[in-house]
Amino acid sequence: MTEVLMCIASVSELSPDEERILIRDIALASQANSKEGDTFFLITQRWWQHWIEYVNQDQTNTSYDASSLSEQFDLANSSALKRPAGIDNSDLIDDAVLEDSGTGIEIHDTLLEGRDYVLLPQEVWNQLFRWYGGGPTLARKVISSGLSQTELAVEVYPLRLQLLMLPKNDRFPIRISKKETIGQLHRKACEIFDLQPDQVCIWDYYARRRHALMNDMDKTLDDANLQMDQDILVEVINNTNNTSFAQENGSAQREANSALVEPSKSSLSIAGGLSASRGASKGYNTDLSSSQNLNSPVRDVENPYGTSGVTTRSSFLGLTGLLNLGNTCYMNSAIQCLVHTPEFARYFREDYHREINWQNPLGMVGELALAFGELLRKLWAPGRTPIAPRPFKAKLVRFAPQFSGHNQHDSQELLAFLLDGLHEDLNRVKHKPYIKSRDADGRPDEEVADEYWANHIARNDSIIVDVCQGQYKSTLVCPVCNKVSVTFDPFMYLSLPLQPTTNRTMTVTVFACDGASLPFSCTVTVPKQGRCRDLIQALSNACSLKHNERLVLVEIRNHLIHRYFEDPLQLLSNIKDDDRLAAYKVPKIDKNTKYLQLIHRQREQSSDSHIISGWKPYGTPIVSLISCDDTVTRGDIQVIVNCMLSPLLRKVNKDTTNSKAPPMPLPTLPLLLVDDNNACIDLSMGEEKVVKLSPLSPKILVYIDWSQKLLEKYDTHTLETLPEVLKYGPVTKKARTEPLSLYTCLEAFLREEPLVPEDMWYCPKCKERRQASKKLDLWRLPEVLVIHLKRFSYSRSMKHKLETFVNFPIHDFDLTNYIANKNNSRRQLYELYALTNHYGSMGSGHYTAHIKLLDENRWYNFDDSHISLISEDEVNTAAAYVLFYRRVKTDDAAVSNGA
């Protein structure tokens, strides 16, 4: 069949089903034989989805996995669709970058596969392009990736580098695969600047500093740790004396001398903590104390391996900063807190090599642990020369590409990845046994908790578990059968909410469907854990609802009704702050009625005169009731809609309608009714004709097309804007300064609350998923307790930061009364020793760390490479984000592993 279709594909147009079969078979064959060097092509998700629906319109409905290309060819769509126009990838293109800029056609930096584009094998693209044409063509190569270099990946974003040539100071941007070699980059630079190869040397010029002369021509750019958008210095060599421009230029030489020189990447740690090459890199301290001057012969000598270092009289242990590599303050602050955790400082400065789990499939083959350990030793070495954490960042982005580039990230997300990754790299359990957890079934909590913890330790045993992991009790109760399920789960940190208030404000737009008034916004206060009946009751009181009226509550998305809130017991927590709600006043008539949904449409504007504009939904739908006791005519629907729209009549038309002259006949509106078969019925003609309503559907859909002529009679601007449930405005001074106790945040975290719909619980008794209530209790606390203050909230359309000041204790943080294990008599006292801070807004803020050097009993502010002494009174600010507490040793009887 495929061969026959291939033969006729070029000479005649295939049916949709024939196109689907041919492309499916080509895709299956192509994906089965993919290899390094193959070419894939980007195609916009919008066009691809249109084509998928077009070729599947005659198929039966089949679910599919959007991540698998070959499984997308059975997607069904019952409505007839036109054949797609030419391939249009324009929405992937970044128009801000000129095509002749040197990098060619540039795509947007934030594209995601499956959301914005699909990757097609070359044979699939060629066939689609032969049929449809269009473009532009966006080809990408398959490269090897992963630690073993055996995994294949499409390099959607090749390296974008800036070539900077000295002495002319010319700049030229290029795109180049990270699998190309330094030699190929060298040749490309010579071609661009029209230079002979023996005239040029290139430098890794990351962050405008000379880091390394790139003279290993066979090394790949990936192995050279080049980063996206970094500079490459192209230096012209003076052949007369074999010196570069920098060597002839004094200021450039001083810059090179002041740059940090790092150990060779091949210098791996061995037992005892010494480098395999036993070399110590040297740098010069630019943060000299006031007692030194520029002519002082005494310089700090930095030994990155600590144990073999030479201490000078001006060096301090643990006071080494980290250079900012470009928006890496989030990483620097988290690293400093971990590095200054005493248990980790001891562990990684000793011989931790024997605990690396080289075979753990969940780990990073020990590479993350090695990179972190090497960085920790540098930071605890004598001297105060700031360290550039580039080798660590390179390892990080290799295993967590979400942290690549120069964008700002969340320090807590990085911290969570580091703790989990270090645990897996250092897990002492080489072969994890399979252990099935048993339900409590009425057994004592102490017995069940110890059993869960023993099962956890049997699979997870590392320095991270020893230090940072605790255990909490989780109780779930089914709202239908009251089945109780108790489990005891481990935790690495606690994420505490900063909104312990019991109420929330909600804004809803209210429509009077009898034409009594214009729509208006109504803001009410309801219980945060309330239900829809609470919101409807509050709205009823606020809008003076009559005794013979009721409210119909809906959510609006994309100018259509997304869902009706018909269950009065539905939780308000299901409604997000950026949702848009409408409520309709309708008569209290429940028998034999249907909802009439009036959906507004307007002519779609198009800048291309060749494209015929269609009608698209806009504004907010209006809902009314229509009685089905008698036959319904087209004229009946016209009367109802005229009544619904009467408040929108412009003044001239209202005066005519309300005058004492004989009543004028209704202006006939351009209405279309959509029946159960998706056929459109024109309601503007034959008003006596009976409309056949389906007895199965609870609603009828009516569209009104707002022409320019009709808009001269009606003012629809009140329909065009619908406010969000809660619109975040500027943070008030009161919100910024009103303190909130850390204990209050903890109590809010431990408070019983219903599960969100996405996390519904499968009740073993009901055999169905239920929105159970969940209660957390602390059971076993770790040596180091990490607390994350949830300052950032995310929704579909926005991000928001809470500037709430949290009053957290520095000493005597007492959690004794919060422990559910009452057999434990030991006091649970903690002391703060480190925290990260976030200043500014989301995406454009700055992270620092406050850290207490326990040996000195003094607090310091770590701001990237700058470190300064602060008082204890300066530690607690409204910028506090992640808190690090360590257990205070008491005289009480010891209890195994914490609580």
Short mmCIF file of N, CA, C and O in Angstrom, two decimals, residues 407-443:
data_model
loop_
_atom_site.label_atom_id
_atom_site.label_comp_id
_atom_site.label_asym_id
_atom_site.label_seq_id
_atom_site.Cartn_x
_atom_site.Cartn_y
_atom_site.Cartn_z
N ASN A 407 19.41 32.63 32.33
CA ASN A 407 18.16 33.08 32.93
C ASN A 407 18.22 32.92 34.45
O ASN A 407 18.94 32.08 34.97
N GLN A 408 17.43 33.74 35.13
CA GLN A 408 17.32 33.61 36.57
C GLN A 408 16.46 32.41 36.90
O GLN A 408 15.47 32.13 36.22
N HIS A 409 16.82 31.66 37.94
CA HIS A 409 16.06 30.48 38.34
C HIS A 409 15.76 30.56 39.83
O HIS A 409 16.23 31.44 40.54
N ASP A 410 14.97 29.60 40.29
CA ASP A 410 14.55 29.53 41.68
C ASP A 410 15.61 28.78 42.48
O ASP A 410 15.90 27.62 42.18
N SER A 411 16.18 29.42 43.51
CA SER A 411 17.24 28.77 44.27
C SER A 411 16.71 27.54 45.02
O SER A 411 17.45 26.57 45.24
N GLN A 412 15.44 27.55 45.40
CA GLN A 412 14.89 26.39 46.09
C GLN A 412 14.77 25.19 45.16
O GLN A 412 15.01 24.06 45.55
N GLU A 413 14.41 25.44 43.88
CA GLU A 413 14.33 24.35 42.91
C GLU A 413 15.72 23.76 42.68
O GLU A 413 15.87 22.54 42.57
N LEU A 414 16.73 24.61 42.61
CA LEU A 414 18.09 24.11 42.45
C LEU A 414 18.50 23.31 43.70
O LEU A 414 19.10 22.23 43.58
N LEU A 415 18.18 23.83 44.86
CA LEU A 415 18.54 23.14 46.11
C LEU A 415 17.90 21.76 46.16
O LEU A 415 18.55 20.77 46.54
N ALA A 416 16.62 21.66 45.77
CA ALA A 416 15.94 20.38 45.78
C ALA A 416 16.62 19.40 44.83
O ALA A 416 16.80 18.22 45.16
N PHE A 417 17.02 19.88 43.65
CA PHE A 417 17.70 18.99 42.70
C PHE A 417 19.05 18.55 43.25
O PHE A 417 19.43 17.38 43.13
N LEU A 418 19.80 19.47 43.86
CA LEU A 418 21.12 19.13 44.39
C LEU A 418 21.02 18.08 45.49
O LEU A 418 21.77 17.09 45.49
N LEU A 419 20.12 18.28 46.43
CA LEU A 419 19.99 17.33 47.53
C LEU A 419 19.60 15.95 47.01
O LEU A 419 20.15 14.92 47.44
N ASP A 420 18.66 15.90 46.10
CA ASP A 420 18.23 14.62 45.55
C ASP A 420 19.34 13.98 44.72
O ASP A 420 19.58 12.77 44.82
N GLY A 421 20.02 14.80 43.89
CA GLY A 421 21.09 14.27 43.05
C GLY A 421 22.28 13.78 43.86
O GLY A 421 22.86 12.72 43.56
N LEU A 422 22.67 14.54 44.87
CA LEU A 422 23.78 14.11 45.72
C LEU A 422 23.42 12.83 46.48
O LEU A 422 24.27 11.95 46.65
N HIS A 423 22.18 12.73 46.92
CA HIS A 423 21.75 11.51 47.59
C HIS A 423 21.91 10.29 46.69
O HIS A 423 22.45 9.26 47.11
N GLU A 424 21.44 10.40 45.44
CA GLU A 424 21.52 9.25 44.55
C GLU A 424 22.96 8.92 44.18
O GLU A 424 23.33 7.75 44.06
N ASP A 425 23.81 9.94 44.02
CA ASP A 425 25.23 9.69 43.72
C ASP A 425 25.95 9.04 44.89
O ASP A 425 26.96 8.35 44.69
N LEU A 426 25.47 9.28 46.11
CA LEU A 426 26.16 8.79 47.30
C LEU A 426 25.36 7.74 48.05
O LEU A 426 25.66 7.44 49.21
N ASN A 427 24.36 7.18 47.40
CA ASN A 427 23.52 6.17 48.04
C ASN A 427 24.35 4.91 48.31
O ASN A 427 24.92 4.30 47.40
N ARG A 428 24.41 4.53 49.57
CA ARG A 428 25.21 3.36 49.95
C ARG A 428 24.54 2.04 49.54
O ARG A 428 25.17 0.99 49.56
N VAL A 429 23.26 2.12 49.18
CA VAL A 429 22.53 0.92 48.74
C VAL A 429 22.79 0.72 47.26
O VAL A 429 22.36 1.52 46.43
N LYS A 430 23.51 -0.33 46.93
CA LYS A 430 23.87 -0.57 45.53
C LYS A 430 22.77 -1.31 44.79
O LYS A 430 22.62 -1.16 43.58
N HIS A 431 22.01 -2.14 45.48
CA HIS A 431 20.92 -2.88 44.86
C HIS A 431 19.68 -2.69 45.71
O HIS A 431 19.55 -3.28 46.79
N LYS A 432 18.74 -1.87 45.23
CA LYS A 432 17.57 -1.54 46.02
C LYS A 432 16.58 -2.70 46.02
O LYS A 432 16.14 -3.16 44.97
N PRO A 433 16.22 -3.18 47.21
CA PRO A 433 15.23 -4.26 47.26
C PRO A 433 13.82 -3.71 47.00
O PRO A 433 13.53 -2.55 47.28
N TYR A 434 12.97 -4.56 46.46
CA TYR A 434 11.56 -4.18 46.28
C TYR A 434 10.81 -4.48 47.57
O TYR A 434 10.81 -5.61 48.06
N ILE A 435 10.20 -3.45 48.13
CA ILE A 435 9.46 -3.61 49.39
C ILE A 435 8.08 -2.99 49.22
O ILE A 435 7.97 -1.80 48.87
N LYS A 436 7.05 -3.76 49.43
CA LYS A 436 5.69 -3.25 49.32
C LYS A 436 5.21 -2.76 50.68
O LYS A 436 5.25 -3.50 51.66
N SER A 437 4.77 -1.50 50.71
CA SER A 437 4.33 -0.92 51.98
C SER A 437 2.98 -1.48 52.38
O SER A 437 2.10 -1.69 51.55
N ARG A 438 2.83 -1.74 53.67
CA ARG A 438 1.57 -2.23 54.21
C ARG A 438 0.77 -1.08 54.79
O ARG A 438 1.32 -0.12 55.31
N ASP A 439 -0.54 -1.19 54.69
CA ASP A 439 -1.40 -0.19 55.30
C ASP A 439 -1.38 -0.36 56.81
O ASP A 439 -1.05 -1.44 57.33
N ALA A 440 -1.72 0.70 57.52
CA ALA A 440 -1.67 0.66 58.99
C ALA A 440 -2.62 -0.37 59.56
O ALA A 440 -2.28 -1.13 60.49
N ASP A 441 -3.85 -0.42 59.02
CA ASP A 441 -4.84 -1.42 59.45
C ASP A 441 -5.00 -1.46 60.97
O ASP A 441 -5.07 -2.53 61.59
N GLY A 442 -5.02 -0.28 61.58
CA GLY A 442 -5.28 -0.20 63.01
C GLY A 442 -4.08 -0.46 63.89
O GLY A 442 -4.21 -0.43 65.12
N ARG A 443 -2.92 -0.75 63.34
CA ARG A 443 -1.73 -0.99 64.15
C ARG A 443 -1.27 0.32 64.80
O ARG A 443 -1.57 1.41 64.31
#
